[in-house]
PDB file of C-alpha atoms in Angstrom:
ATOM      1  CA  MET G  74      -4.241   6.640  27.798  1.00  0.00           C
ATOM      2  CA  THR G  75      -2.603   3.104  28.347  1.00  0.00           C
ATOM      3  CA  ASN G  76      -1.713   1.670  31.542  1.00  0.00           C
ATOM      4  CA  ALA G  77       0.231  -1.281  32.969  1.00  0.00           C
ATOM      5  CA  GLU G  78      -3.031  -3.348  33.064  1.00  0.00           C
ATOM      6  CA  ASP G  79      -4.100  -2.508  29.497  1.00  0.00           C
ATOM      7  CA  TYR G  80      -0.209  -4.171  28.441  1.00  0.00           C
ATOM      8  CA  LEU G  81      -0.971  -6.632  30.941  1.00  0.00           C
ATOM      9  CA  ASN G  82      -4.642  -7.819  29.326  1.00  0.00           C
ATOM     10  CA  GLY G  83      -2.814  -7.910  25.504  1.00  0.00           C
ATOM     11  CA  GLN G  84      -1.786  -4.826  23.189  1.00  0.00           C
ATOM     12  CA  ILE G  85      -0.716  -5.251  19.745  1.00  0.00           C
ATOM     13  CA  LEU G  86       2.415  -2.816  19.003  1.00  0.00           C
ATOM     14  CA  LEU G  87       3.076  -1.735  15.409  1.00  0.00           C
ATOM     15  CA  ILE G  88       6.966  -0.669  15.187  1.00  0.00           C
ATOM     16  CA  ASP G  89       9.086   0.488  12.488  1.00  0.00           C
ATOM     17  CA  LYS G  90      12.082  -1.385  13.365  1.00  0.00           C
ATOM     18  CA  PRO G  91      15.551   0.883  12.518  1.00  0.00           C
ATOM     19  CA  LEU G  92      18.139  -0.096  10.349  1.00  0.00           C
ATOM     20  CA  ASN G  93      21.067  -2.044  12.548  1.00  0.00           C
ATOM     21  CA  TRP G  94      18.846  -3.011  15.155  1.00  0.00           C
ATOM     22  CA  THR G  95      18.295  -7.082  15.788  1.00  0.00           C
ATOM     23  CA  SER G  96      14.619  -7.868  16.633  1.00  0.00           C
ATOM     24  CA  PHE G  97      15.054  -8.558  19.788  1.00  0.00           C
ATOM     25  CA  GLN G  98      17.009  -5.702  20.255  1.00  0.00           C
ATOM     26  CA  ALA G  99      14.099  -3.592  19.670  1.00  0.00           C
ATOM     27  CA  VAL G 100      11.674  -6.018  22.213  1.00  0.00           C
ATOM     28  CA  ASN G 101      14.125  -5.909  24.753  1.00  0.00           C
ATOM     29  CA  LYS G 102      13.872  -2.198  24.306  1.00  0.00           C
ATOM     30  CA  LEU G 103      10.229  -1.756  25.092  1.00  0.00           C
ATOM     31  CA  LYS G 104      10.259  -4.253  27.483  1.00  0.00           C
ATOM     32  CA  TYR G 105      12.256  -2.625  29.668  1.00  0.00           C
ATOM     33  CA  ALA G 106      10.576   0.730  29.061  1.00  0.00           C
ATOM     34  CA  LEU G 107       7.039  -0.644  30.333  1.00  0.00           C
ATOM     35  CA  ILE G 108       9.005  -2.522  32.943  1.00  0.00           C
ATOM     36  CA  ASN G 109      10.338   1.030  33.956  1.00  0.00           C
ATOM     37  CA  LYS G 110       8.047   3.731  33.218  1.00  0.00           C
ATOM     38  CA  LEU G 111       4.536   1.584  34.083  1.00  0.00           C
ATOM     39  CA  GLY G 112       5.939  -0.707  36.981  1.00  0.00           C
ATOM     40  CA  LEU G 113       5.495  -3.943  34.998  1.00  0.00           C
ATOM     41  CA  PRO G 114       6.662  -7.024  36.177  1.00  0.00           C
ATOM     42  CA  LYS G 115      10.179  -8.340  34.570  1.00  0.00           C
ATOM     43  CA  LYS G 116       8.289 -11.923  33.416  1.00  0.00           C
ATOM     44  CA  PHE G 117       5.537 -10.133  31.886  1.00  0.00           C
ATOM     45  CA  LYS G 118       5.044 -11.337  27.703  1.00  0.00           C
ATOM     46  CA  ILE G 119       6.370  -9.780  25.468  1.00  0.00           C
ATOM     47  CA  GLY G 120       7.397 -11.012  22.114  1.00  0.00           C
ATOM     48  CA  HIS G 121       7.105 -10.542  18.559  1.00  0.00           C
ATOM     49  CA  ALA G 122       5.820 -12.081  15.464  1.00  0.00           C
ATOM     50  CA  GLY G 123       8.085 -12.348  13.198  1.00  0.00           C
ATOM     51  CA  THR G 124      12.045 -11.266  13.067  1.00  0.00           C
ATOM     52  CA  LEU G 125      13.795  -8.305  10.700  1.00  0.00           C
ATOM     53  CA  ASP G 126      17.268  -9.361   9.998  1.00  0.00           C
ATOM     54  CA  PRO G 127      19.366  -6.507  11.478  1.00  0.00           C
ATOM     55  CA  LEU G 128      19.664  -5.060   7.611  1.00  0.00           C
ATOM     56  CA  ALA G 129      16.402  -5.235   7.338  1.00  0.00           C
ATOM     57  CA  SER G 130      13.977  -1.896   8.839  1.00  0.00           C
ATOM     58  CA  GLY G 131      10.139  -1.929   8.720  1.00  0.00           C
ATOM     59  CA  LEU G 132       7.062  -3.650  10.345  1.00  0.00           C
ATOM     60  CA  LEU G 133       7.888  -5.092  13.321  1.00  0.00           C
ATOM     61  CA  ILE G 134       4.568  -6.408  14.872  1.00  0.00           C
ATOM     62  CA  VAL G 135       5.009  -6.578  19.338  1.00  0.00           C
ATOM     63  CA  CYS G 136       2.383  -8.476  21.610  1.00  0.00           C
ATOM     64  CA  THR G 137       1.870  -7.993  25.354  1.00  0.00           C
ATOM     65  CA  GLY G 138       0.675  -9.830  28.066  1.00  0.00           C
ATOM     66  CA  LYS G 139      -2.407 -12.312  26.893  1.00  0.00           C
ATOM     67  CA  PHE G 140      -2.390 -10.827  23.248  1.00  0.00           C
ATOM     68  CA  THR G 141       1.129 -13.200  22.888  1.00  0.00           C
ATOM     69  CA  LYS G 142      -1.162 -16.242  22.073  1.00  0.00           C
ATOM     70  CA  ARG G 143      -1.842 -14.009  18.518  1.00  0.00           C
ATOM     71  CA  ILE G 144       1.749 -14.294  17.949  1.00  0.00           C
ATOM     72  CA  THR G 145       1.582 -17.920  15.659  1.00  0.00           C
ATOM     73  CA  GLU G 146      -1.653 -16.278  13.937  1.00  0.00           C
ATOM     74  CA  ILE G 147      -0.161 -12.944  12.939  1.00  0.00           C
ATOM     75  CA  GLN G 148       2.814 -14.992  11.110  1.00  0.00           C
ATOM     76  CA  SER G 149       0.653 -17.007   9.410  1.00  0.00           C
ATOM     77  CA  GLN G 150      -0.251 -13.809   7.588  1.00  0.00           C
ATOM     78  CA  ALA G 151       1.161 -12.536   4.171  1.00  0.00           C
ATOM     79  CA  LYS G 152       3.798  -9.997   4.259  1.00  0.00           C
ATOM     80  CA  GLU G 153       5.094  -7.644   2.221  1.00  0.00           C
ATOM     81  CA  TYR G 154       8.257  -5.894   1.798  1.00  0.00           C
ATOM     82  CA  THR G 155      10.004  -3.223  -0.910  1.00  0.00           C
ATOM     83  CA  GLY G 156      13.923  -3.298  -1.460  1.00  0.00           C
ATOM     84  CA  THR G 157      16.384  -3.291  -4.011  1.00  0.00           C
ATOM     85  CA  PHE G 158      18.273  -5.613  -5.837  1.00  0.00           C
ATOM     86  CA  ASN G 159      21.699  -5.498  -6.979  1.00  0.00           C
ATOM     87  CA  ILE G 160      22.397  -7.036 -10.287  1.00  0.00           C
ATOM     88  CA  GLY G 161      25.816  -8.238 -11.665  1.00  0.00           C
ATOM     89  CA  ALA G 162      26.958  -9.880  -8.404  1.00  0.00           C
ATOM     90  CA  THR G 163      26.449 -12.140  -5.341  1.00  0.00           C
ATOM     91  CA  THR G 164      27.132 -12.705  -1.800  1.00  0.00           C
ATOM     92  CA  PRO G 165      27.743 -15.787   0.446  1.00  0.00           C
ATOM     93  CA  SER G 166      24.727 -13.990   2.753  1.00  0.00           C
ATOM     94  CA  TYR G 167      22.451 -13.088  -0.278  1.00  0.00           C
ATOM     95  CA  ASP G 168      22.707  -9.351   1.243  1.00  0.00           C
ATOM     96  CA  LEU G 169      24.688  -7.211   2.622  1.00  0.00           C
ATOM     97  CA  GLU G 170      26.024  -8.805   5.536  1.00  0.00           C
ATOM     98  CA  THR G 171      28.763 -10.878   3.783  1.00  0.00           C
ATOM     99  CA  GLU G 172      31.730  -9.632   1.056  1.00  0.00           C
ATOM    100  CA  ILE G 173      31.226 -10.029  -2.682  1.00  0.00           C
ATOM    101  CA  ASP G 174      31.893 -13.568  -3.647  1.00  0.00           C
ATOM    102  CA  GLY G 175      31.289 -13.508  -7.623  1.00  0.00           C
ATOM    103  CA  THR G 176      30.695 -10.630 -10.293  1.00  0.00           C
ATOM    104  CA  PHE G 177      28.859 -11.126 -14.216  1.00  0.00           C
ATOM    105  CA  SER G 178      27.924 -10.010 -16.508  1.00  0.00           C
ATOM    106  CA  ILE G 179      24.640  -8.038 -16.857  1.00  0.00           C
ATOM    107  CA  SER G 180      25.247  -6.463 -20.548  1.00  0.00           C
ATOM    108  CA  HIS G 181      21.966  -9.039 -22.035  1.00  0.00           C
ATOM    109  CA  ILE G 182      20.051  -7.477 -19.159  1.00  0.00           C
ATOM    110  CA  ASP G 183      17.291  -4.989 -20.254  1.00  0.00           C
ATOM    111  CA  GLU G 184      13.229  -4.240 -19.003  1.00  0.00           C
ATOM    112  CA  SER G 185      12.224  -6.568 -20.978  1.00  0.00           C
ATOM    113  CA  LEU G 186      14.254  -9.388 -20.083  1.00  0.00           C
ATOM    114  CA  ILE G 187      13.748  -7.877 -16.744  1.00  0.00           C
ATOM    115  CA  HIS G 188      10.127  -8.189 -16.405  1.00  0.00           C
ATOM    116  CA  GLU G 189       9.809 -11.552 -18.137  1.00  0.00           C
ATOM    117  CA  THR G 190      11.835 -12.920 -15.125  1.00  0.00           C
ATOM    118  CA  VAL G 191       8.942 -11.443 -12.463  1.00  0.00           C
ATOM    119  CA  LYS G 192       6.820 -13.624 -14.219  1.00  0.00           C
ATOM    120  CA  LYS G 193       8.387 -16.940 -13.245  1.00  0.00           C
ATOM    121  CA  PHE G 194       8.360 -16.675  -9.801  1.00  0.00           C
ATOM    122  CA  ILE G 195       4.485 -15.521  -9.117  1.00  0.00           C
ATOM    123  CA  GLY G 196       2.975 -18.218  -7.779  1.00  0.00           C
ATOM    124  CA  GLU G 197       4.282 -21.034  -5.522  1.00  0.00           C
ATOM    125  CA  ILE G 198       8.138 -21.052  -5.869  1.00  0.00           C
ATOM    126  CA  ASP G 199      10.282 -24.077  -4.696  1.00  0.00           C
ATOM    127  CA  GLN G 200      13.167 -22.090  -2.230  1.00  0.00           C
ATOM    128  CA  LYS G 201      15.977 -22.907  -0.273  1.00  0.00           C
ATOM    129  CA  PRO G 202      16.658 -20.932   2.559  1.00  0.00           C
ATOM    130  CA  PRO G 203      20.285 -19.074   2.801  1.00  0.00           C
ATOM    131  CA  ILE G 204      23.318 -20.513   4.470  1.00  0.00           C
ATOM    132  CA  TYR G 205      23.469 -17.266   6.625  1.00  0.00           C
ATOM    133  CA  SER G 206      19.831 -18.144   8.059  1.00  0.00           C
ATOM    134  CA  ALA G 207      18.714 -18.795  11.803  1.00  0.00           C
ATOM    135  CA  ILE G 208      17.555 -22.140  10.907  1.00  0.00           C
ATOM    136  CA  LYS G 209      18.664 -25.263  12.158  1.00  0.00           C
ATOM    137  CA  LYS G 210      20.086 -28.254  10.876  1.00  0.00           C
ATOM    138  CA  ASP G 211      20.744 -30.978  12.954  1.00  0.00           C
ATOM    139  CA  GLY G 212      20.589 -28.670  16.249  1.00  0.00           C
ATOM    140  CA  VAL G 213      22.957 -25.817  15.205  1.00  0.00           C
ATOM    141  CA  ARG G 214      21.881 -22.674  13.156  1.00  0.00           C
ATOM    142  CA  LEU G 215      22.726 -22.005   9.307  1.00  0.00           C
ATOM    143  CA  TYR G 216      24.465 -19.162  10.100  1.00  0.00           C
ATOM    144  CA  GLU G 217      26.862 -20.729  12.948  1.00  0.00           C
ATOM    145  CA  HIS G 218      27.680 -23.850   9.474  1.00  0.00           C
ATOM    146  CA  ALA G 219      28.523 -21.388   7.281  1.00  0.00           C
ATOM    147  CA  ARG G 220      30.504 -18.925   9.966  1.00  0.00           C
ATOM    148  CA  ALA G 221      32.929 -22.270  10.818  1.00  0.00           C
ATOM    149  CA  GLY G 222      32.858 -22.232   6.708  1.00  0.00           C
ATOM    150  CA  GLU G 223      31.345 -26.207   6.689  1.00  0.00           C
ATOM    151  CA  THR G 224      29.285 -27.296   3.468  1.00  0.00           C
ATOM    152  CA  VAL G 225      25.544 -27.907   4.534  1.00  0.00           C
ATOM    153  CA  GLU G 226      22.998 -29.485   2.660  1.00  0.00           C
ATOM    154  CA  ILE G 227      19.959 -27.310   2.570  1.00  0.00           C
ATOM    155  CA  ALA G 228      16.052 -28.486   1.597  1.00  0.00           C
ATOM    156  CA  THR G 229      14.039 -26.309  -0.435  1.00  0.00           C
ATOM    157  CA  ARG G 230      10.778 -25.178   1.049  1.00  0.00           C
ATOM    158  CA  LYS G 231       7.477 -24.434  -0.934  1.00  0.00           C
ATOM    159  CA  THR G 232       6.966 -20.826  -0.744  1.00  0.00           C
ATOM    160  CA  THR G 233       3.959 -18.374  -2.199  1.00  0.00           C
ATOM    161  CA  ILE G 234       4.791 -15.254  -3.861  1.00  0.00           C
ATOM    162  CA  TYR G 235       1.011 -13.688  -4.713  1.00  0.00           C
ATOM    163  CA  GLU G 236       2.400 -10.441  -5.972  1.00  0.00           C
ATOM    164  CA  PHE G 237       5.505  -9.020  -7.862  1.00  0.00           C
ATOM    165  CA  GLU G 238       6.635  -5.778  -8.894  1.00  0.00           C
ATOM    166  CA  ILE G 239       9.255  -3.671 -10.110  1.00  0.00           C
ATOM    167  CA  THR G 240       9.314  -0.385  -9.468  1.00  0.00           C
ATOM    168  CA  ARG G 241      12.839   0.965 -10.145  1.00  0.00           C
ATOM    169  CA  ILE G 242      15.294   0.100 -12.921  1.00  0.00           C
ATOM    170  CA  ASP G 243      18.469   1.563 -12.790  1.00  0.00           C
ATOM    171  CA  LEU G 244      20.996  -0.824 -13.163  1.00  0.00           C
ATOM    172  CA  PRO G 245      22.800  -2.640 -11.317  1.00  0.00           C
ATOM    173  CA  GLU G 246      19.709  -1.316  -9.020  1.00  0.00           C
ATOM    174  CA  ILE G 247      15.968  -2.743  -9.399  1.00  0.00           C
ATOM    175  CA  ASP G 248      13.440  -2.066  -6.749  1.00  0.00           C
ATOM    176  CA  PHE G 249      10.545  -3.661  -5.871  1.00  0.00           C
ATOM    177  CA  ARG G 250       7.562  -4.578  -4.062  1.00  0.00           C
ATOM    178  CA  VAL G 251       7.036  -8.688  -3.148  1.00  0.00           C
ATOM    179  CA  VAL G 252       3.936  -9.981  -1.185  1.00  0.00           C
ATOM    180  CA  CYS G 253       4.755 -13.361  -0.071  1.00  0.00           C
ATOM    181  CA  SER G 254       3.441 -15.959   1.988  1.00  0.00           C
ATOM    182  CA  LYS G 255       5.298 -16.813   5.688  1.00  0.00           C
ATOM    183  CA  GLY G 256       9.086 -18.290   5.197  1.00  0.00           C
ATOM    184  CA  THR G 257       9.466 -16.595   1.833  1.00  0.00           C
ATOM    185  CA  TYR G 258      13.466 -15.211   1.960  1.00  0.00           C
ATOM    186  CA  ILE G 259      13.748 -12.065  -0.163  1.00  0.00           C
ATOM    187  CA  ARG G 260      17.534 -12.960   0.303  1.00  0.00           C
ATOM    188  CA  SER G 261      17.080 -16.071  -1.512  1.00  0.00           C
ATOM    189  CA  LEU G 262      14.910 -14.585  -4.128  1.00  0.00           C
ATOM    190  CA  ALA G 263      17.111 -12.055  -4.993  1.00  0.00           C
ATOM    191  CA  PHE G 264      19.811 -14.668  -5.750  1.00  0.00           C
ATOM    192  CA  ASP G 265      17.326 -16.805  -7.502  1.00  0.00           C
ATOM    193  CA  PHE G 266      16.556 -13.649  -9.666  1.00  0.00           C
ATOM    194  CA  GLY G 267      19.706 -12.602 -10.177  1.00  0.00           C
ATOM    195  CA  LYS G 268      20.068 -16.708 -11.546  1.00  0.00           C
ATOM    196  CA  ALA G 269      17.084 -16.552 -13.494  1.00  0.00           C
ATOM    197  CA  LEU G 270      18.488 -13.534 -15.503  1.00  0.00           C
ATOM    198  CA  ASN G 271      21.403 -15.439 -16.511  1.00  0.00           C
ATOM    199  CA  SER G 272      23.661 -13.261 -13.863  1.00  0.00           C
ATOM    200  CA  GLY G 273      23.670 -13.237 -10.043  1.00  0.00           C
ATOM    201  CA  ALA G 274      22.350  -9.844  -7.494  1.00  0.00           C
ATOM    202  CA  PHE G 275      22.250  -9.862  -4.037  1.00  0.00           C
ATOM    203  CA  LEU G 276      19.730  -7.629  -1.530  1.00  0.00           C
ATOM    204  CA  SER G 277      20.895  -4.337  -0.566  1.00  0.00           C
ATOM    205  CA  VAL G 278      17.390  -2.585   0.686  1.00  0.00           C
ATOM    206  CA  LEU G 279      14.629  -4.274   2.678  1.00  0.00           C
ATOM    207  CA  ARG G 280      12.304  -2.483   4.481  1.00  0.00           C
ATOM    208  CA  ARG G 281       8.597  -4.769   5.473  1.00  0.00           C
ATOM    209  CA  THR G 282       6.153  -2.603   4.841  1.00  0.00           C
ATOM    210  CA  LYS G 283       2.904  -5.507   5.798  1.00  0.00           C
ATOM    211  CA  ILE G 284       1.729  -7.811   8.040  1.00  0.00           C
ATOM    212  CA  GLY G 285      -1.770  -8.743   7.274  1.00  0.00           C
ATOM    213  CA  ASP G 286      -3.537  -5.893   7.076  1.00  0.00           C
ATOM    214  CA  TYR G 287      -1.245  -3.806   9.893  1.00  0.00           C
ATOM    215  CA  SER G 288       0.858  -0.908   7.764  1.00  0.00           C
ATOM    216  CA  VAL G 289       4.259   0.396   8.913  1.00  0.00           C
ATOM    217  CA  GLU G 290       2.128   3.750   7.969  1.00  0.00           C
ATOM    218  CA  ASN G 291       0.448   3.222  11.510  1.00  0.00           C
ATOM    219  CA  ALA G 292       3.609   1.929  13.304  1.00  0.00           C
ATOM    220  CA  THR G 293       6.110   4.027  15.627  1.00  0.00           C
ATOM    221  CA  ASN G 294       9.833   4.276  16.063  1.00  0.00           C
ATOM    222  CA  VAL G 295      11.104   1.994  19.439  1.00  0.00           C
ATOM    223  CA  LEU G 296      12.399   5.412  20.628  1.00  0.00           C
ATOM    224  CA  ASN G 297       9.120   7.567  20.237  1.00  0.00           C
ATOM    225  CA  PHE G 298       7.551   4.976  21.764  1.00  0.00           C
ATOM    226  CA  GLU G 299       9.827   5.222  24.768  1.00  0.00           C
ATOM    227  CA  ASP G 300       8.901   9.511  24.624  1.00  0.00           C
ATOM    228  CA  ASN G 301       5.692   9.019  24.490  1.00  0.00           C
ATOM    229  CA  LEU G 302       5.705   6.498  27.994  1.00  0.00           C
ATOM    230  CA  ASN G 303       8.043   9.575  29.722  1.00  0.00           C
ATOM    231  CA  LYS G 304       4.932  11.948  28.547  1.00  0.00           C
ATOM    232  CA  ASN G 305       2.426   9.721  30.221  1.00  0.00           C
ATOM    233  CA  GLU G 306       4.478   9.614  33.704  1.00  0.00           C
TER     234      GLU G 306
END
């Protein structure tokens, strides 16, 4: 049984973050469960190794105590995602956070074009982060500029797509699996993929399944983690 001292010395917790939770909410839930159930000090260290958007589910790695020093190392590892692109429309946020702002024809799109287009995204690519993201520009987060209706010039950045596989085609939906480097925005990949198809696309489903060798298959739900702490009392 893991005790308070173990968490202070350092633990890596694999959490399956629920849909509509922020990463901060998930970490806070764990933190206060550990404080209340195991008597850990309120200022004990805990943090996650890579944010997941509220509209994404899946693997959130949480480090406690001395293992918070490993966060940067874990964050730098390749990540695997599965999800769904909706073809033929775009949104300002590139996902379901905002309403559709454009519609496009998909009559010219077939399986052959989709698989050929995938090849354009394998390897190192230039990617522009979404305007609805937490990256700072002039000291202000991009999503704050976006919500204020301000136009901001966003620089592209290099990112690497190691694997990109289409797992289901049922237009307007396309399911995918992607393995990518740190800093890759799957929302931007959706937008760029739609553009490369001479259409539009937005991300409608996203799940992070792996970070390095860590898999969501070995993760526990936040509420289950709390229940297990109660059983260990």
